[in-house]
Coordinates of C-alpha atoms in Angstrom, one line a residue:
M290 CA 60.2 105.1 91.5
L291 CA 62.2 104.5 88.3
R292 CA 60.4 106.0 85.2
S293 CA 63.3 106.4 82.7
I294 CA 66.5 104.4 82.1
D295 CA 69.3 104.9 79.5
L296 CA 71.2 101.7 78.7
S297 CA 72.6 102.9 75.4
R298 CA 76.2 102.7 76.5
S299 CA 75.8 99.6 78.6
K300 CA 76.9 96.1 77.7
F301 CA 76.6 92.5 78.9
F302 CA 73.0 92.5 80.0
T303 CA 70.6 90.1 78.4
H304 CA 66.8 89.4 78.2
V305 CA 67.0 88.1 81.7
G306 CA 68.2 91.4 83.1
L307 CA 65.6 93.3 81.1
S308 CA 62.9 91.0 82.3
N309 CA 63.9 91.7 86.0
L310 CA 64.0 95.4 85.3
V311 CA 60.5 95.5 83.8
M312 CA 59.1 93.3 86.5
N313 CA 60.5 95.4 89.4
C314 CA 59.8 98.8 87.8
P315 CA 56.2 98.8 86.6
N316 CA 56.2 102.6 86.2
L317 CA 58.8 102.7 83.5
V318 CA 57.8 105.0 80.7
E319 CA 61.1 105.4 78.8
I320 CA 63.9 102.9 77.9
D321 CA 66.9 103.6 75.6
L322 CA 68.6 100.4 74.4
S323 CA 70.5 101.9 71.5
N324 CA 73.6 100.0 70.3
A325 CA 72.6 96.8 72.0
T326 CA 73.5 94.8 68.9
E327 CA 73.4 91.4 70.7
L328 CA 69.9 91.7 72.0
T329 CA 67.4 89.3 70.3
D330 CA 63.7 88.8 70.2
L331 CA 63.8 87.4 73.7
A332 CA 64.8 90.9 74.9
A333 CA 62.0 92.4 72.9
A334 CA 59.6 90.0 74.5
A335 CA 60.8 91.1 77.9
I336 CA 60.3 94.8 77.0
A337 CA 56.8 93.9 75.9
E338 CA 55.8 93.4 79.6
A339 CA 56.4 97.1 80.2
K340 CA 52.7 98.0 79.8
N341 CA 53.2 101.7 80.6
L342 CA 56.1 102.3 78.2
E343 CA 55.7 105.5 76.1
K344 CA 59.2 106.0 74.7
L345 CA 61.5 103.2 73.3
C346 CA 64.8 103.5 71.4
L347 CA 66.1 100.4 69.8
A348 CA 68.5 102.1 67.3
R349 CA 71.1 99.6 66.0
C350 CA 69.6 96.6 67.7
K351 CA 70.3 94.6 64.6
S352 CA 69.4 91.2 66.0
I353 CA 65.8 92.0 66.8
T354 CA 63.3 90.9 64.1
D355 CA 59.7 91.3 63.2
I356 CA 58.8 88.7 65.8
G357 CA 60.2 90.7 68.6
I358 CA 58.8 94.0 67.4
G359 CA 55.4 92.2 67.1
C360 CA 55.6 91.3 70.8
I361 CA 56.3 95.0 71.7
A362 CA 53.4 96.1 69.5
V363 CA 51.0 93.8 71.3
G364 CA 52.3 94.5 74.8
C365 CA 53.2 98.2 74.7
R366 CA 50.0 99.8 73.5
K367 CA 50.8 103.2 75.1
L368 CA 53.9 103.8 73.0
K369 CA 54.2 107.4 71.7
L370 CA 57.8 107.3 70.4
I371 CA 59.8 104.4 68.9
N372 CA 63.2 104.5 67.2
L373 CA 64.0 101.5 65.1
K374 CA 66.9 103.1 63.1
W375 CA 69.3 100.4 61.7
C376 CA 67.2 97.5 63.0
L377 CA 68.0 95.6 59.9
G378 CA 66.0 92.5 60.9
V379 CA 62.7 94.6 61.0
G380 CA 60.6 94.9 57.9
D381 CA 57.1 95.6 56.7
L382 CA 55.5 93.1 59.1
G383 CA 57.0 94.5 62.3
V384 CA 56.5 98.1 61.3
G385 CA 52.9 97.3 60.2
L386 CA 52.1 95.7 63.6
I387 CA 53.5 98.8 65.4
A388 CA 51.2 101.0 63.3
I389 CA 48.1 98.8 63.8
K390 CA 48.5 98.1 67.6
C391 CA 50.1 101.3 68.9
K392 CA 47.6 104.0 68.0
E393 CA 49.1 106.7 70.1
I394 CA 52.4 106.9 68.2
R395 CA 53.6 110.5 67.8
S396 CA 57.2 109.9 66.6
L397 CA 58.4 107.0 64.4
D398 CA 62.1 106.6 63.2
L399 CA 62.4 103.9 60.5
S400 CA 65.8 105.0 59.1
Y401 CA 67.6 102.4 57.0
L402 CA 65.0 99.7 57.5
P403 CA 64.3 97.3 54.6
I404 CA 60.7 98.4 54.3
T405 CA 58.5 98.9 51.2
N406 CA 55.2 100.4 50.4
K407 CA 53.3 97.6 52.2
C408 CA 53.5 99.1 55.6
L409 CA 53.0 102.8 54.5
P410 CA 49.2 102.8 54.5
S411 CA 49.1 101.6 58.2
I412 CA 51.8 104.2 59.1
L413 CA 50.0 107.1 57.4
S414 CA 46.7 106.2 59.1
L415 CA 48.1 106.9 62.5
Q416 CA 45.9 109.6 63.9
Y417 CA 48.5 111.4 66.1
L418 CA 51.7 110.8 64.1
E419 CA 53.7 114.1 64.0
D420 CA 57.3 113.0 63.3
L421 CA 58.2 110.4 60.6
V422 CA 61.8 109.5 59.7
L423 CA 62.3 107.4 56.5
E424 CA 66.0 108.2 56.0
G425 CA 67.8 105.7 53.8
C426 CA 64.7 103.5 53.2
F427 CA 65.8 102.5 49.7
G428 CA 62.8 100.1 49.3
I429 CA 60.5 103.1 49.0
D430 CA 60.3 104.7 45.5
D431 CA 57.9 106.7 43.4
D432 CA 56.0 103.6 42.2
N433 CA 55.3 102.6 45.8
L434 CA 54.2 106.0 46.9
T435 CA 51.9 106.8 44.0
V436 CA 49.4 104.1 45.0
L437 CA 48.7 105.9 48.3
K438 CA 45.3 107.5 48.5
Q439 CA 46.4 110.2 50.9
G440 CA 49.2 111.2 53.1
C441 CA 49.2 111.6 56.9
K442 CA 47.1 114.6 58.0
S443 CA 48.8 115.1 61.4
L444 CA 52.4 115.0 60.2
E445 CA 54.5 118.0 61.2
T446 CA 58.1 116.7 60.4
L447 CA 59.0 114.4 57.5
D448 CA 62.6 113.2 57.0
M449 CA 63.3 111.5 53.6
S450 CA 67.0 112.0 53.5
S451 CA 69.0 109.7 51.2
C452 CA 65.8 108.4 49.6
Q453 CA 67.3 108.8 46.1
N454 CA 64.5 106.8 44.5
V455 CA 61.8 109.3 45.5
S456 CA 61.2 112.3 43.3
H457 CA 58.5 115.0 43.4
V458 CA 56.0 112.4 42.1
G459 CA 56.2 110.2 45.2
L460 CA 56.7 113.1 47.6
S461 CA 53.4 114.7 46.4
S462 CA 51.6 111.5 47.2
L463 CA 53.1 111.3 50.7
T464 CA 52.3 114.9 51.6
S465 CA 48.9 115.1 49.9
G466 CA 46.0 116.1 52.3
N467 CA 48.4 117.3 54.9
G468 CA 47.6 120.6 56.6
R469 CA 50.3 120.7 59.3
L470 CA 53.7 119.8 57.8
R471 CA 56.2 122.3 59.0
Q472 CA 59.6 120.7 58.4
L473 CA 60.7 118.7 55.4
I474 CA 64.2 117.1 55.2
L475 CA 65.3 115.8 51.8
A476 CA 69.1 115.8 52.3
Y477 CA 71.3 113.7 50.0
G478 CA 68.3 112.7 47.9
S479 CA 67.2 113.3 44.3
P480 CA 68.1 116.5 42.5
V481 CA 66.0 119.5 43.4
T482 CA 64.3 120.1 40.1
L483 CA 61.8 122.8 39.1
A484 CA 59.0 120.2 39.3
L485 CA 60.0 119.3 42.9
A486 CA 60.0 123.0 43.9
D487 CA 56.6 123.6 42.3
S488 CA 55.1 120.5 44.0
L489 CA 56.2 121.6 47.4
Q490 CA 54.6 125.0 47.0
K491 CA 51.3 123.3 47.8
I492 CA 52.4 122.7 51.4
S493 CA 51.1 126.0 52.9
T494 CA 52.3 125.3 56.4
L495 CA 56.0 124.6 55.6
Q496 CA 58.5 126.6 57.6
S497 CA 61.7 124.6 57.3
I498 CA 63.3 122.8 54.4
K499 CA 66.7 121.0 54.4
L500 CA 68.2 120.1 51.0
D501 CA 71.8 119.3 52.2
G502 CA 73.9 117.6 49.6
C503 CA 71.3 117.7 46.9
P504 CA 72.1 119.0 43.4
V505 CA 70.1 122.2 42.8
T506 CA 69.6 124.5 39.8
C507 CA 69.1 128.2 39.6
S508 CA 65.6 127.7 38.4
S509 CA 64.6 125.5 41.3
L510 CA 65.9 127.9 43.8
K511 CA 64.0 130.7 42.1
A512 CA 60.9 128.6 42.3
I513 CA 61.3 128.1 46.0
G514 CA 61.8 131.9 46.3
N515 CA 58.4 132.4 44.7
W516 CA 56.5 130.3 47.2
C517 CA 53.7 132.2 49.0
V518 CA 54.8 130.6 52.3
S519 CA 57.5 132.3 54.3
L520 CA 60.2 129.9 55.3
R521 CA 62.1 130.3 58.6
D522 CA 64.8 127.7 58.1
I523 CA 66.7 126.8 54.9
S524 CA 69.7 124.5 54.7
L525 CA 71.7 124.2 51.5
S526 CA 74.9 122.7 53.0
K527 CA 77.1 121.1 50.4
C528 CA 74.5 121.6 47.6
L529 CA 76.1 121.6 44.2
G530 CA 74.7 124.3 41.9
V531 CA 74.1 127.1 44.4
T532 CA 75.1 130.4 42.7
D533 CA 74.7 134.1 43.5
E534 CA 71.7 134.3 41.2
G535 CA 69.9 131.3 42.5
L536 CA 70.5 132.1 46.2
S537 CA 69.6 135.8 45.9
S538 CA 66.3 134.9 44.2
L539 CA 65.6 132.4 46.9
L540 CA 66.1 134.8 49.7
A541 CA 64.4 137.8 48.2
K542 CA 61.0 136.9 49.5
H543 CA 61.8 134.9 52.6
R544 CA 62.5 137.9 54.8
D545 CA 61.4 136.2 58.0
L546 CA 64.3 133.6 57.7
R547 CA 65.9 132.7 61.0
N548 CA 68.3 129.9 60.1
L549 CA 70.4 129.7 56.9
D550 CA 73.1 127.1 56.2
I551 CA 75.2 127.6 53.0
T552 CA 78.2 125.5 54.2
C553 CA 80.6 124.7 51.3
C554 CA 78.6 126.6 48.7
R555 CA 81.8 127.5 46.9
K556 CA 80.4 129.4 44.0
I557 CA 78.8 132.3 46.0
T558 CA 80.5 135.6 46.3
H559 CA 80.0 139.0 48.0
V560 CA 76.8 139.3 45.9
S561 CA 75.1 136.6 47.9
I562 CA 76.3 138.0 51.3
S563 CA 74.9 141.4 50.3
H564 CA 71.5 139.9 49.5
I565 CA 71.5 137.7 52.6
T566 CA 72.2 140.7 54.9
N567 CA 69.7 143.0 53.1
S568 CA 66.8 140.5 53.0
C569 CA 67.3 138.4 56.1
T570 CA 68.0 140.9 58.9
S571 CA 66.3 138.7 61.5
L572 CA 68.7 135.8 61.1
T573 CA 69.7 134.1 64.4
S574 CA 71.9 131.4 62.8
L575 CA 74.2 131.7 59.8
R576 CA 76.5 128.8 58.8
M577 CA 78.8 129.5 55.9
E578 CA 81.9 127.4 56.4
S579 CA 84.3 127.2 53.4
C580 CA 82.6 129.8 51.2
S581 CA 86.0 130.4 49.6
L582 CA 85.0 133.0 47.0
V583 CA 83.5 135.4 49.5
P584 CA 86.0 138.3 50.0
K585 CA 87.0 139.7 53.3
E586 CA 85.1 143.0 52.7
A587 CA 81.7 141.1 52.6
F588 CA 81.9 140.0 56.2
V589 CA 81.6 143.6 57.4
L590 CA 78.0 143.5 56.1
I591 CA 77.0 140.7 58.5
G592 CA 77.8 142.9 61.5
Q593 CA 76.2 146.0 60.0
R594 CA 72.9 144.4 59.2
C595 CA 72.3 141.1 61.1
H596 CA 72.2 142.1 64.8
F597 CA 70.1 139.2 66.0
L598 CA 72.7 136.5 65.2
E599 CA 73.2 134.0 68.0
E600 CA 75.2 131.4 66.0
L601 CA 77.8 132.2 63.3
D602 CA 80.0 129.7 61.6
L603 CA 82.8 131.3 59.4
T604 CA 85.2 128.4 59.5
D605 CA 87.8 128.5 56.7
N606 CA 86.9 131.9 55.3
E607 CA 88.8 135.1 54.4
I608 CA 87.4 137.2 57.2
D609 CA 89.9 139.6 58.8
D610 CA 90.1 141.9 61.8
E611 CA 87.8 144.5 60.2
G612 CA 85.2 141.8 59.7
L613 CA 85.5 140.7 63.3
K614 CA 85.1 144.3 64.5
S615 CA 81.9 144.6 62.5
I616 CA 80.6 141.2 63.7
S617 CA 81.2 142.3 67.4
R618 CA 78.0 144.4 66.9
C619 CA 76.1 141.1 67.1
S620 CA 75.9 141.3 70.9
K621 CA 73.6 138.2 71.1
L622 CA 76.2 135.8 69.7
S623 CA 76.6 132.6 71.8
S624 CA 78.4 130.5 69.2
L625 CA 81.2 131.8 67.0
K626 CA 83.4 129.5 64.8
L627 CA 86.5 131.0 63.3
G628 CA 88.6 127.9 62.7
I629 CA 91.2 128.1 59.9
C630 CA 90.6 131.9 59.5
L631 CA 94.2 132.8 58.8
N632 CA 93.6 136.6 58.4
I633 CA 92.4 137.3 61.9
T634 CA 94.6 138.4 64.8
D635 CA 94.2 139.4 68.5
E636 CA 93.1 142.9 67.4
G637 CA 89.9 141.5 65.8
L638 CA 89.3 139.0 68.6
S639 CA 89.5 141.8 71.2
H640 CA 86.4 143.4 69.7
I641 CA 84.5 140.2 70.1
G642 CA 85.6 140.0 73.8
M643 CA 84.5 143.6 74.5
R644 CA 81.1 143.4 72.9
C645 CA 79.9 139.7 72.8
S646 CA 79.5 139.0 76.5
R647 CA 77.0 136.2 75.9
L648 CA 79.5 134.0 74.0
V649 CA 79.4 130.4 75.1
E650 CA 81.3 128.6 72.3
L651 CA 84.4 129.8 70.4
D652 CA 86.3 127.8 67.8
L653 CA 89.7 129.1 66.8
Y654 CA 91.1 125.9 65.4
R655 CA 94.3 126.6 63.5
S656 CA 93.7 130.3 63.4
V657 CA 97.4 130.9 64.0
G658 CA 97.3 134.7 64.2
I659 CA 95.8 134.4 67.7
T660 CA 98.0 134.7 70.8
D661 CA 97.6 135.2 74.5
S662 CA 96.3 138.8 74.4
G663 CA 93.3 137.7 72.2
I664 CA 92.4 134.9 74.6
L665 CA 92.7 137.3 77.5
A666 CA 90.2 139.6 75.9
I667 CA 87.8 136.7 75.4
A668 CA 88.2 135.5 79.0
R669 CA 87.6 138.9 80.5
G670 CA 84.6 139.8 78.3
C671 CA 82.9 136.4 78.1
P672 CA 82.7 135.0 81.6
G673 CA 80.0 132.4 80.6
L674 CA 82.3 130.7 78.1
E675 CA 81.7 126.9 78.1
M676 CA 83.8 125.7 75.1
I677 CA 86.9 126.9 73.4
N678 CA 89.0 125.3 70.7
I679 CA 92.5 126.8 70.4
A680 CA 94.1 123.7 68.8
Y681 CA 97.3 124.4 66.8
C682 CA 97.3 128.0 67.7
K683 CA 101.1 127.6 68.2
D684 CA 101.8 130.9 70.0
I685 CA 99.4 130.2 72.9
T686 CA 101.2 129.9 76.3
D687 CA 100.3 129.4 79.9
S688 CA 99.0 132.9 80.0
S689 CA 96.0 131.9 78.0
F690 CA 95.2 129.0 80.3
I691 CA 95.5 131.3 83.3
S692 CA 93.1 133.7 81.6
L693 CA 90.7 131.0 80.8
S694 CA 90.8 129.7 84.4
K695 CA 88.6 132.7 85.2
C696 CA 85.8 131.2 83.2
P697 CA 84.2 128.9 85.8
K698 CA 81.6 127.4 83.4
L699 CA 84.3 126.1 80.9
N700 CA 83.6 122.4 80.3
T701 CA 85.4 121.8 77.0
L702 CA 89.0 122.8 76.3
E703 CA 90.6 121.7 73.0
S704 CA 94.2 122.8 72.9
R705 CA 96.1 120.1 71.1
G706 CA 99.2 121.3 69.3
C707 CA 100.0 124.2 71.7
P708 CA 103.7 123.4 72.4
L709 CA 104.3 126.4 74.6
V710 CA 101.7 125.4 77.2
T711 CA 103.1 123.7 80.4
S712 CA 101.8 122.0 83.5
L713 CA 101.6 125.4 85.2
G714 CA 98.9 126.6 82.8
L715 CA 96.9 123.4 83.0
A716 CA 97.0 123.5 86.8
A717 CA 95.3 126.9 86.7
I718 CA 92.6 125.4 84.5
A719 CA 92.1 122.5 86.9
V720 CA 91.6 124.8 89.9
G721 CA 89.4 127.4 88.2
C722 CA 87.3 125.3 85.8
K723 CA 85.8 122.6 88.0
Q724 CA 83.1 121.8 85.4
L725 CA 85.6 120.6 82.9
I726 CA 84.3 117.5 81.0
K727 CA 86.5 117.3 77.9
L728 CA 90.2 118.1 77.7
D729 CA 92.4 117.6 74.7
I730 CA 96.1 118.4 75.3
K731 CA 97.5 116.2 72.6
K732 CA 101.0 117.4 71.5
C733 CA 101.3 119.7 74.4
Y734 CA 104.8 118.3 74.9
N735 CA 105.6 120.3 78.1
I736 CA 102.7 119.0 80.1
N737 CA 103.9 116.3 82.5
D738 CA 103.0 114.4 85.7
T739 CA 103.1 117.4 88.0
V740 CA 99.7 118.6 86.9
M741 CA 97.9 115.2 87.0
I742 CA 97.4 115.3 90.7
P743 CA 95.7 118.7 90.8
L744 CA 93.8 117.8 87.7
A745 CA 92.5 114.6 89.4
H746 CA 91.7 116.5 92.6
Y747 CA 89.7 119.4 91.1
S748 CA 88.4 118.0 87.8
Q749 CA 86.0 115.4 89.2
N750 CA 83.6 115.9 86.3
L751 CA 86.2 115.0 83.6
R752 CA 84.9 112.4 81.2
Q753 CA 87.2 112.6 78.2
I754 CA 91.0 113.3 78.0
N755 CA 93.6 113.1 75.3
L756 CA 97.1 112.8 76.6
S757 CA 98.8 111.6 73.4
Y758 CA 102.3 112.9 72.8
T759 CA 102.6 114.7 76.2
S760 CA 105.3 114.0 78.8
V761 CA 102.9 112.2 81.2
T762 CA 104.2 108.9 82.6
D763 CA 102.9 105.9 84.6
V764 CA 102.8 108.1 87.7
G765 CA 100.6 110.8 86.2
L766 CA 98.3 108.2 84.6
M767 CA 97.7 106.5 87.9
S768 CA 96.8 109.8 89.4
L769 CA 93.8 110.1 87.1
A770 CA 92.3 106.9 88.5
S771 CA 90.5 108.9 91.2
I772 CA 88.3 110.6 88.6
S773 CA 85.3 108.3 88.8
C774 CA 83.6 110.0 85.8
L775 CA 86.5 109.3 83.4
Q776 CA 85.2 107.3 80.5
N777 CA 87.3 108.1 77.4
M778 CA 91.1 108.3 77.2
S779 CA 93.6 108.6 74.4
I780 CA 97.2 107.8 75.4
L781 CA 99.3 107.4 72.2
H782 CA 103.1 107.9 72.1
L783 CA 103.7 108.5 75.8
K784 CA 107.4 107.9 76.1
G785 CA 107.3 107.4 79.9
L786 CA 104.6 104.7 79.8
S787 CA 105.6 101.2 80.7
P788 CA 103.5 98.0 80.3
G789 CA 103.3 97.5 84.1
G790 CA 102.4 101.1 84.8
L791 CA 99.8 101.1 82.1
A792 CA 98.2 97.9 83.4
A793 CA 98.0 99.2 86.9
A794 CA 96.5 102.5 85.8
L795 CA 93.9 100.7 83.6
L796 CA 92.8 98.5 86.4
A797 CA 92.5 101.5 88.7
C798 CA 90.4 103.5 86.2
G799 CA 87.1 101.7 86.8
G800 CA 84.8 103.7 84.6
L801 CA 86.6 103.5 81.3
T802 CA 84.4 102.7 78.3
K803 CA 86.8 103.7 75.5
L804 CA 90.6 103.6 75.3
K805 CA 92.8 104.5 72.4
L806 CA 96.3 102.9 72.6
Q807 CA 99.4 102.3 70.6
A808 CA 99.2 98.8 68.9
S809 CA 102.6 97.9 70.3
F810 CA 101.1 97.5 73.8
K811 CA 98.8 94.7 72.6
S812 CA 101.5 92.1 72.8
L813 CA 103.0 93.5 76.0
L814 CA 100.0 93.2 78.2
P815 CA 98.4 90.0 79.5
P816 CA 95.2 88.8 77.7
P817 CA 93.3 88.4 81.0
L818 CA 93.7 92.1 81.5
F819 CA 91.9 92.9 78.2
E820 CA 89.2 90.3 79.1
H821 CA 88.7 91.9 82.5
L822 CA 88.5 95.4 81.1
E823 CA 86.2 94.4 78.2
A824 CA 83.9 92.6 80.7
R825 CA 83.7 96.0 82.5
G826 CA 82.5 97.6 79.2
C827 CA 85.7 99.1 77.9
V828 CA 86.3 99.2 74.1
F829 CA 89.9 99.3 72.9
Q830 CA 91.0 101.2 69.8
W831 CA 94.4 100.2 68.6
R832 CA 96.5 102.6 66.5
E833 CA 99.6 101.8 64.4
K834 CA 100.3 105.4 63.5
T835 CA 103.9 106.7 64.0
C836 CA 104.9 110.2 65.1
Q837 CA 104.4 112.8 62.4
A838 CA 105.7 116.3 62.1
E839 CA 103.2 119.2 62.0
L840 CA 102.5 121.1 58.8
D841 CA 102.5 124.8 58.7
P842 CA 98.8 125.8 58.7
K843 CA 99.0 127.7 55.4
C844 CA 100.6 124.7 53.7
W845 CA 98.0 122.5 55.4
K846 CA 95.2 124.6 53.9
L847 CA 96.7 124.6 50.4
Q848 CA 97.0 120.8 50.5
L849 CA 93.4 120.5 51.5
E850 CA 92.3 122.7 48.6
D851 CA 94.4 120.6 46.2
M852 CA 92.5 117.5 47.4
Q853 CA 89.2 119.1 46.8

């Protein structure tokens, strides 16, 4: 008895197929049709016959209009969740009909729809509405919102990201009378002014606020810090204007904070880290990528005071081995990101391996001080590891792969740009890590056909692989055809690849949905082959890029800083 179906990655079905599906599966309660850009109102009319439908996702169904949505509104009265994100043909009429006819709606995503204030009264009168997303609804502004008599009383989450025409004036109208709002998302919207901060203080139930990408001032952060409510989740990622003074004032009273995101807050220093670790000792998630003015000594404070951390993102920071030694006290860590941390070595990583046994995700992208002994310590101490990124750690060899093969839950291995790794090491991974789903071995020049057979035999769950710049040829590529789950493959600059061998391999790989290829092959393969593969649902991505030499990581980082 089919109750739920996900067609978000499927193609070439029409309203006829949907009609048959609905007719033969009367107990359907959930359908996901995301990305079906060719579906029209005829498809919507077919969906309308699913009388028991409770959840419907039509994200990016750009050809459906108000007429089709009207059919769904009339036919699917039991809907509790509907996602209309990027349905550009749907406006006030369609959304209004959904609000009027589907009284049980709990979650409504209207992102980037060309709606105005006309449909808002109907939406806000929904008795059970808990989650409302109005991201990128540029037709909504203060003038529209101020005419509202009251907001939605049942609303718990409100997302108004990228609504740059809405200030504290309109927001106050939208949230007035609400006694349940817990999460407010205002990312990439209007500047966070003192007036906005003061108006939000009236929302006594607020627990989470996300201001990513918004300009902020010291006074507005201080005002948020003076709220009576105790926030548990604050996100200031890429906010211009975050300083030590403002951030310290904000955090002084929010001592129950669990999640803090200060990614790319480039003006903060050790002063902020001291206040964070003093005030927010119950943090479970701290994201602080690219906080370039924070000195290495400050990271020791994190390990000394924040022992409940489960997620820590220190990408592109000055942390060193002493910092890692201190952070190893956070024994509950499950996710640790140390990409582009050029001061860390195996010594620091060994402390993580010895004391953070719950680690599931580790990112060491371009952290070039890491070698085999550091990876060995992680593999021995973190048997539940599921994802590791060691891309461009140029001193990694087969020994690291052999160590990681002892982590049976490993499903994602990103190791591009590790030139010392050979087929021997990858064979160990294939045998030991049978849950492998994603494998990136781009620019591992010494990996060749000899490992493709064991990889195909043992890695039957593999869905995505990047073989670009390896020494794999037609023979190795053909071996992968036996992996029925394989969907996504990148095969750029394989010197041993011929047009005939490539064609045979592509025909044999029946499940491919995305293929990245060198543009030069486009004229060498017969057009009927492309037509056949596209009819099976495969999308081609053609690349013209020529071979490029790798930059030294330190030079790479300096160039990035110059660009910023």
